[in-house]
Coordinates of C-alpha atoms in Angstrom, one line a residue:
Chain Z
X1 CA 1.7 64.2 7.6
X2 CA 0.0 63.1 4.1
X3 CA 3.4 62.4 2.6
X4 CA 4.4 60.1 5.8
X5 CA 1.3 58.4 5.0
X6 CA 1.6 58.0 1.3
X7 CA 5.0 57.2 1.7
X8 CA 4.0 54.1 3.8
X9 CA 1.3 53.2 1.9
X10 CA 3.7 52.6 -1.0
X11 CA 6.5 51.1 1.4
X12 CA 3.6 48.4 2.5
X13 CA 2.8 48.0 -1.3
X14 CA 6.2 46.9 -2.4
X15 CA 6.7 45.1 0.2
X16 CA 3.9 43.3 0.1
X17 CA 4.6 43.2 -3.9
X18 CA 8.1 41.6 -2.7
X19 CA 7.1 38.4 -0.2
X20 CA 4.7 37.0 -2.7
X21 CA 6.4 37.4 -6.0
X22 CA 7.7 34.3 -5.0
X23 CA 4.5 32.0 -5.0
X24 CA 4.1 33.8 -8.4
X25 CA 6.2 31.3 -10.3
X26 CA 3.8 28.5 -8.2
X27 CA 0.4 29.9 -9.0
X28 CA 0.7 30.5 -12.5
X29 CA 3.1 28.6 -13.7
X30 CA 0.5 25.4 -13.0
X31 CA 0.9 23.6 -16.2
X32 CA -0.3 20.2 -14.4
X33 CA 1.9 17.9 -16.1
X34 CA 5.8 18.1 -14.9
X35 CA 8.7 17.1 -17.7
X36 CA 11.3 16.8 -15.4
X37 CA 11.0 13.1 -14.7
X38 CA 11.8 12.4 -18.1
X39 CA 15.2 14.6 -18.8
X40 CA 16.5 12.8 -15.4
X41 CA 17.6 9.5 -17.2
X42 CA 19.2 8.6 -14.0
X43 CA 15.7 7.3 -12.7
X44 CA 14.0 4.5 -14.1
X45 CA 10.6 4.9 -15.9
X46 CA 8.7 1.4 -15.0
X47 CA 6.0 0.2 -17.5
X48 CA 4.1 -2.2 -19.3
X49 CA 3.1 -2.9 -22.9
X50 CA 0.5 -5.3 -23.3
X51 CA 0.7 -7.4 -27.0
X52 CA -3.5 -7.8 -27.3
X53 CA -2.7 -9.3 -30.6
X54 CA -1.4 -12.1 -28.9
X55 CA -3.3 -12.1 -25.8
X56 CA -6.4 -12.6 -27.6
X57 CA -5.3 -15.7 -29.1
X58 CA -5.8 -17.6 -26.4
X59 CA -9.8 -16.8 -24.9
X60 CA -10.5 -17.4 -21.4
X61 CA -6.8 -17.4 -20.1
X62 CA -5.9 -16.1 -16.7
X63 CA -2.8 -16.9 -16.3
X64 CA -1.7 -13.8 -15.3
X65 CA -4.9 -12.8 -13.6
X66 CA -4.4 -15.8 -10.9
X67 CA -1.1 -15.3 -10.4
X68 CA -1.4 -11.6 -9.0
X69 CA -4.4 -13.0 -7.1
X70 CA -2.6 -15.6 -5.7
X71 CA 0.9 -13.7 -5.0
X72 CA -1.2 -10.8 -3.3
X73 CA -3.7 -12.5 -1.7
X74 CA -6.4 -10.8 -3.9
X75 CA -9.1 -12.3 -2.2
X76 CA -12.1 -13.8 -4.4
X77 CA -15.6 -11.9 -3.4
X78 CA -18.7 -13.3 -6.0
X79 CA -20.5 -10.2 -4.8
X80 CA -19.5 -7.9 -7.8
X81 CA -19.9 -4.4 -5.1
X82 CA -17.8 -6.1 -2.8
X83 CA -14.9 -7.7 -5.4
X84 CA -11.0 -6.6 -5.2
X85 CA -9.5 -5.9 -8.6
X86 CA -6.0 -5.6 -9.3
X87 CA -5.9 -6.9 -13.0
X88 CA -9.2 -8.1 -14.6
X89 CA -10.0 -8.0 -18.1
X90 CA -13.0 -6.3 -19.2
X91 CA -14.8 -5.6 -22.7
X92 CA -12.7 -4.0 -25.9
X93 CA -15.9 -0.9 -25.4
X94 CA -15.5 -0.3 -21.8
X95 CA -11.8 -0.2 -21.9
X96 CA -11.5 2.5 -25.1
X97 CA -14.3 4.4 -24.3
X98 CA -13.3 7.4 -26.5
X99 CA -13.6 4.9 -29.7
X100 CA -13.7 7.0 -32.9
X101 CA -13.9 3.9 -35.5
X102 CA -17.2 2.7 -35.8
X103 CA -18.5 -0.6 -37.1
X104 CA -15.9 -2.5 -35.4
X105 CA -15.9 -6.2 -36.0
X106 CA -18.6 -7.4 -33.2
X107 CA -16.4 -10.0 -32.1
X108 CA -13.4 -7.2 -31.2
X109 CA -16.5 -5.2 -29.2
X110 CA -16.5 -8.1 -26.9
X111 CA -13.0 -9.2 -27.0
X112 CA -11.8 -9.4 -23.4
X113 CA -8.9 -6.6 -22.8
X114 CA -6.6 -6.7 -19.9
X115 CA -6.5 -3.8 -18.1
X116 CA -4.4 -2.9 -14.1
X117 CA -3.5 0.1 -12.7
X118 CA -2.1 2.3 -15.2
X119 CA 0.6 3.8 -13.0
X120 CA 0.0 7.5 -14.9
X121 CA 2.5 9.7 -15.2
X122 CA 0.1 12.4 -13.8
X123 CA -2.1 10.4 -11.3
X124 CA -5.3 12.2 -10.6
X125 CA -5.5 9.6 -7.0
X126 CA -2.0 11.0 -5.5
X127 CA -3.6 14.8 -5.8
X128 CA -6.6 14.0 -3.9
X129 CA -5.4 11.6 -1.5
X130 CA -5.8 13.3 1.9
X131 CA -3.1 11.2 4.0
X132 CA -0.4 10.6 1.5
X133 CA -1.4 6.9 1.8
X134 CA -0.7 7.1 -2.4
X135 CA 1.7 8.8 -3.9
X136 CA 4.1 8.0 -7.4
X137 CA 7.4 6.8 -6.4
X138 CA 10.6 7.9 -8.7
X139 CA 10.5 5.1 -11.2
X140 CA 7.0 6.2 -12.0
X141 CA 5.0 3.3 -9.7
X142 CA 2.0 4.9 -8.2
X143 CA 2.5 3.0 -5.1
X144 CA 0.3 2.5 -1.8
X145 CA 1.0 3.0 1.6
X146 CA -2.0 0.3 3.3
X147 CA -1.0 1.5 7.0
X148 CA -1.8 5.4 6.2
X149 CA -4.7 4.7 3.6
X150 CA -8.3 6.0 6.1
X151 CA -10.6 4.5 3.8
X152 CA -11.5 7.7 2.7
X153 CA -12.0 6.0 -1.3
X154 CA -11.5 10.0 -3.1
X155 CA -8.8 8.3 -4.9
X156 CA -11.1 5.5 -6.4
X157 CA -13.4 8.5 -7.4
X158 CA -10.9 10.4 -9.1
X159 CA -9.4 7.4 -11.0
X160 CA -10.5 7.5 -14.3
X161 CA -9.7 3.6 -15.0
X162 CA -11.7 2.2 -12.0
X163 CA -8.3 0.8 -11.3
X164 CA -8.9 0.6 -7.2
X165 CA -10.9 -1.3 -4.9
X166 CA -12.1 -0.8 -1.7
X167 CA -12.6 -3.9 1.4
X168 CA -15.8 -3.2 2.3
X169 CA -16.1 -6.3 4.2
X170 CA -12.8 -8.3 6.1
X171 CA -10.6 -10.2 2.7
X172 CA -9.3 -12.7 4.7
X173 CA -12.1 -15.7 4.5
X174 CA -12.2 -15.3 0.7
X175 CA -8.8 -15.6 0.3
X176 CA -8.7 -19.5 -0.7
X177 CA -4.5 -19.9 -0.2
X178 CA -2.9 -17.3 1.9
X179 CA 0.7 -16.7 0.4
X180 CA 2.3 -15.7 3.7
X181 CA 5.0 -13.7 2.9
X182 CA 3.1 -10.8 1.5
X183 CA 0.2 -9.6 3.6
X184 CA -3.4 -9.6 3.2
X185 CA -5.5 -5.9 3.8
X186 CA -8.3 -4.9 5.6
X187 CA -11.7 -4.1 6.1
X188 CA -11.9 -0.2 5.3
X189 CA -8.5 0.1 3.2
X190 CA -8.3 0.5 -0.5
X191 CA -6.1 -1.3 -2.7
X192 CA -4.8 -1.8 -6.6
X193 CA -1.7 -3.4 -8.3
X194 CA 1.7 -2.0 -7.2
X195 CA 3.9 -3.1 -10.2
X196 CA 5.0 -5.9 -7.4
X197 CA 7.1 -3.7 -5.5
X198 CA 8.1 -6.0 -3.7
X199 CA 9.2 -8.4 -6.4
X200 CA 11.3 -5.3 -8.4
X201 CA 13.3 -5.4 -5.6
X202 CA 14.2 -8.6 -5.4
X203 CA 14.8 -8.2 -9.3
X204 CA 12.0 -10.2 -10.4
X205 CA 9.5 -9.6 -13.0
X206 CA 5.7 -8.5 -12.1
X207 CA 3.8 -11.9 -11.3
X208 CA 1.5 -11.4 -14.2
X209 CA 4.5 -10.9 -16.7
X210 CA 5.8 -13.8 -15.3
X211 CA 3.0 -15.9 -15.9
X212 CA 1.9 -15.5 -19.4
X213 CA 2.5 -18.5 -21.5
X214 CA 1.8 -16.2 -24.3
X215 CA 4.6 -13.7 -23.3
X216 CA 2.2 -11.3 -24.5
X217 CA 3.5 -8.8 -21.4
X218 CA 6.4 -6.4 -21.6
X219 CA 7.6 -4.8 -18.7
X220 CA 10.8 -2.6 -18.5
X221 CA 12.3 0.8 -18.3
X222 CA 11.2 3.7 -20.8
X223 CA 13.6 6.1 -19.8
X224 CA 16.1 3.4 -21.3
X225 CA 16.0 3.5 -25.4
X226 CA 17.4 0.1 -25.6
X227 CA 15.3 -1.6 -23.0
X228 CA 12.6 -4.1 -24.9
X229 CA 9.7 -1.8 -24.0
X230 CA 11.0 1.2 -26.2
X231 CA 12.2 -1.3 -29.0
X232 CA 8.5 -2.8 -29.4
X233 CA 7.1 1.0 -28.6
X234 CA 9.2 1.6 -31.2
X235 CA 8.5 -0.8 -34.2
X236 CA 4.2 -1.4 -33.3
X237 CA 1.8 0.9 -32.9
X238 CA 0.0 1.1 -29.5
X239 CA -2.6 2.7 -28.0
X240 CA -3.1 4.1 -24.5
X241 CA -6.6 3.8 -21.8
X242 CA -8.2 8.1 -22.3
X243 CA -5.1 9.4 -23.2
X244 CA -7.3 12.9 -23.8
X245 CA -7.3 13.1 -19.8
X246 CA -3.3 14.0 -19.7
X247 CA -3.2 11.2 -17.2
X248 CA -0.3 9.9 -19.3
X249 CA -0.9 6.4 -18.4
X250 CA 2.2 4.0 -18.6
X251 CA 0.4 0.7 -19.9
X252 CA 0.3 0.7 -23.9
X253 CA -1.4 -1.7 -25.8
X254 CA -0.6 -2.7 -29.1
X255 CA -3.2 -3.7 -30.9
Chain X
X1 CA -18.7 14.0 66.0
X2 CA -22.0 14.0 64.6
X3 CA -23.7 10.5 62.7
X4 CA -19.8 9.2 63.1
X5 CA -21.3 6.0 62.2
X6 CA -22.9 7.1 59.4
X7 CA -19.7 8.6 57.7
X8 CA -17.5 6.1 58.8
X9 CA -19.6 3.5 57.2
X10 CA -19.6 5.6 53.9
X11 CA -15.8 6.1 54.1
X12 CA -15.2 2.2 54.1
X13 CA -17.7 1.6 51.3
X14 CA -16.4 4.3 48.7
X15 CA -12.7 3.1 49.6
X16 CA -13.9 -0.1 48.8
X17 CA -15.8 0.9 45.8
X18 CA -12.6 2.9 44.0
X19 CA -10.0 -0.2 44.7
X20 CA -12.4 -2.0 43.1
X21 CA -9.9 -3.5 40.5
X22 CA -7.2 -4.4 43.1
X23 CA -9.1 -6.8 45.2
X24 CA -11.3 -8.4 42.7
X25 CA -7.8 -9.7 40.8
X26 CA -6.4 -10.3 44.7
X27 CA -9.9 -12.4 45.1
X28 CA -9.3 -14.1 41.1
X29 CA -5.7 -14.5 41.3
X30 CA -6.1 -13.1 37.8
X31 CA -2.1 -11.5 38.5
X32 CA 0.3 -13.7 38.2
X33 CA 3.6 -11.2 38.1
X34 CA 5.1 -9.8 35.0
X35 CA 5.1 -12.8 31.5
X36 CA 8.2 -14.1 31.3
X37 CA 9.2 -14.4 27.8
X38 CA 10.8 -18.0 26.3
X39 CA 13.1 -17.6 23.3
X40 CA 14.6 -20.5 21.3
X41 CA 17.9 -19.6 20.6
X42 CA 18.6 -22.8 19.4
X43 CA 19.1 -21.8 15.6
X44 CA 22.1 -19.3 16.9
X45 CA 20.5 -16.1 15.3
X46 CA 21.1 -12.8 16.8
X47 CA 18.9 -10.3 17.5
X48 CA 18.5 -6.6 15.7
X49 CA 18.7 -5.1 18.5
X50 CA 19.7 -5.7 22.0
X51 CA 16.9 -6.8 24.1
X52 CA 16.3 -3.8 26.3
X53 CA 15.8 -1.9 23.1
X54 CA 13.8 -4.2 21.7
X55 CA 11.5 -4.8 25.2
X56 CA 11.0 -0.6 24.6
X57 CA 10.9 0.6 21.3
X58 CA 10.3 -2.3 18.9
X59 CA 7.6 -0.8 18.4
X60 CA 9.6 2.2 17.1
X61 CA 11.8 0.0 15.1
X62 CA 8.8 -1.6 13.1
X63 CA 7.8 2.0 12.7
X64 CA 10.8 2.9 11.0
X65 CA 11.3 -0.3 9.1
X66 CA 7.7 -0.1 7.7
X67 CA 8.5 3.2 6.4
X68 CA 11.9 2.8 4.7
X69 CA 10.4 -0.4 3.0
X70 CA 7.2 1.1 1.8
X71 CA 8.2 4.6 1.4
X72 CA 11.9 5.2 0.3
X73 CA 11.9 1.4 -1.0
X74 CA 14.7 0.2 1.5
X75 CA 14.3 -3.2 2.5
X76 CA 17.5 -4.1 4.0
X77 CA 18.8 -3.5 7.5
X78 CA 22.4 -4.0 9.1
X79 CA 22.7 -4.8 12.2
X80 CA 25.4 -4.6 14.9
X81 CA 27.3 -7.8 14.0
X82 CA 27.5 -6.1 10.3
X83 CA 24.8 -9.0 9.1
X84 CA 22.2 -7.7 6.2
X85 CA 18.4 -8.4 7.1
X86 CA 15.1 -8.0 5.1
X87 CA 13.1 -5.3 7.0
X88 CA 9.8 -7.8 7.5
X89 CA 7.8 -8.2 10.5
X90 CA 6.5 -11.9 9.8
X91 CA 9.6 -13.2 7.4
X92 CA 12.7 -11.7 9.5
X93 CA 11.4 -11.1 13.1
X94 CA 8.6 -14.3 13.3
X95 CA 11.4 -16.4 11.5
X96 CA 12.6 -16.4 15.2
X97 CA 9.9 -15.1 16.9
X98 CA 7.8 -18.0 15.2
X99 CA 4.7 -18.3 18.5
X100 CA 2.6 -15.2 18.4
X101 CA 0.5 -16.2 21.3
X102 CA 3.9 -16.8 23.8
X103 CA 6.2 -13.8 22.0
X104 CA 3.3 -11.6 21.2
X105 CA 0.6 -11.7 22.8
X106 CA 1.7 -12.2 26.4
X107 CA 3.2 -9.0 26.9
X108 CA 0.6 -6.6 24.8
X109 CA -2.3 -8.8 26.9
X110 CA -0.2 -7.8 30.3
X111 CA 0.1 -4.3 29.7
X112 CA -3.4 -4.2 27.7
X113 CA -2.6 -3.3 24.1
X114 CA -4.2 -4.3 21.0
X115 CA -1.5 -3.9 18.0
X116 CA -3.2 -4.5 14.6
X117 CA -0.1 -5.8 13.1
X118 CA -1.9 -9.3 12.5
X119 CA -5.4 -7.6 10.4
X120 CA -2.8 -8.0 7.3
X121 CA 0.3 -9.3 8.5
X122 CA 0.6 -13.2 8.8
X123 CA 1.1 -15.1 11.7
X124 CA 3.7 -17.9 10.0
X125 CA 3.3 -20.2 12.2
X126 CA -0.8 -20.6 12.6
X127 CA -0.6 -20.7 8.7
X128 CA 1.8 -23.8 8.5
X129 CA -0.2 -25.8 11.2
X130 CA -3.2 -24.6 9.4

């Protein structure tokens, strides 16, 4: 009778021992950050490299800025809790926040840097979005579903960028020229710069890329080593929005 | 029968309290029969779909364009006649479809439902007369 018993008891440990050894590999091998993207050259690897060298030449241009608004239907909200973002340009400090060279020429402190979704290679919004309303497509865009977003905003709270917005009021009457063949969004739906989508697949450059008169905006592949993006990668330095968060953002600036 | 006025009285006024609905639109002559739908086929263009599937599931359809487009990144469609179409509410089916209120509207105010395609999608037509 003991030795049935015993007998079971290790039977139901091994066995036990056996069905989850296969979660093992899932629960400890976390490391948060997956490689594979990059060794599969067959996908592309979208991103952008912003010259601020040259974009700071010209002060007060928004080129760029009004042509996403305008292609988008960004709609144009004075109240600042209220405004839609989807590339703005803010202070040198408040971009760089984790600024290790002090007494920076005051005029660079308050020299207006671009900044947009950084489509991260590890996007801390996709984890926490309950819906799948976000999530990052192949070619790295961090796209948005606006038919399955709820509104919950967990992804503008885990963004460490501020790069989303929420409607907290209809976008429509601010909206001063509707483009109508893109749509507007609504009340209760967040929103943030795709990497126009819609315009990749109709093989057309981002609106903002295609705007500046300063061609101070790079976009291309990084997964390809000839594509222009790796070649000025590759002969400037550049810098990168919190790059201690191992968001692995995919806008560099060169500065 | 006992107080046989009294219950017949109460029979006729509940009947006439749960039909309600069907004589006060008798009384308004709110029901005028099922819409009848008017297509310009003018411009020649075929349809996705035939229009029996489209009267059922276009709603389906739209479904499963608005996922390939957003989602897998698809945006073209073939349809029988071996044509390719962009997958787009208001620049493929409205480029036909142009009048919301007669193609729309009629149908989902008939059988009482309120889409909310239009909150972001545009209405080409309202915007050109606009």
């Amino acid at each position: 009778m003991n030795s049935s018993r015993r007998k079971f008891l290790k039977l139901a440990g091994m066995a036990a021992l056996g069905i989850t050894a296969g979660k093992y590999e899932k629960i400890f091998g976390l490391t948060g950050y997956s490689n594979t993207q990059h060794s599969q050259s067959v996908s592309k690897l979208r991103a952008m490299v912003i010259d601020i060298r040259k974009c700071l030449v010209e002060k007060g241009c928004t080129a760029c800025i009004s042509s996403c608004n305008k292609t988008h239907n960004v709609p144009n909200i004075d109240n600042t809790k209220h405004e839609i973002k989807w590339i703005w340009k803010e202070d040198y400090e408040n971009v760089f926040l984790e600024k290790e060279n002090h007494f920076l020429n005051e005029d660079f402190k308050h020299s207006e840097i671009l900044i947009l979704c950084n489509h991260c290679d590890n996007p801390p919004c996709v984890k926490v979005c309950p819906t799948k309303a976000t999530w990052k497509r192949e070619d790295g865009i961090v796209m948005m579903d606006w038919h399955r977003c709820i509104g919950c905003r967990y992804c503008m709270a885990a963004c460490p960028y501020g790069s989303r917005s929420f409607n907290w009021i209809s976008p429509r009457p601010f909206i001063e020229n509707i483009t109508k063949n893109f749509p507007t969004r609504t009340k209760g739906v967040v929103e943030k710069c795709t990497f126009c989508d819609e315009r990749l697949a109709r093989n057309q450059l981002p609106a903002c890329v295609e705007a500046c008169p300063q061609k101070c905006l790079l976009f291309g592949d990084l997964n390809d080593s000839k594509s222009e993006v790796r070649q000025v990668l590759a002969n400037n330095f550049s810098i990168r929005r919190k790059p201690s968060l191992g968001t692995n953002p995919k806008i560099y600036y060169i500065v | 029968m006992y107080d046989s006025g009294k219950i017949l009285a109460g029979i006729i006024i509940f009947i006439l309290l749960i039909t309600f609905p069907f004589w006060l639109n008798s009384i308004q002559g709110e029901y005028k029969g099922e819409p009848e739908l008017v297509i310009d086929r003018s411009n020649g263009a075929q349809c996705v779909k035939s229009t029996d599937y489209m009267r059922n599931s276009h709603m389906t359809l739209l479904n499963e364009w608005r996922d390939e487009v957003v989602r897998n990144d698809n945006r073209f469609y073939t349809i029988s006649s071996g044509e390719r179409i962009e997958m787009s509410l208001s620049n493929t089916c409205m480029s036909c479809h142009a009048n919301k209120e007669e193609f729309c509207d009629r149908c989902h105010d008939y059988s009482g439902v309120k889409p909310y395609c239009w909150d972001c999608h545009i209405e080409q037509k309202k915007l050109e007369t606009n």
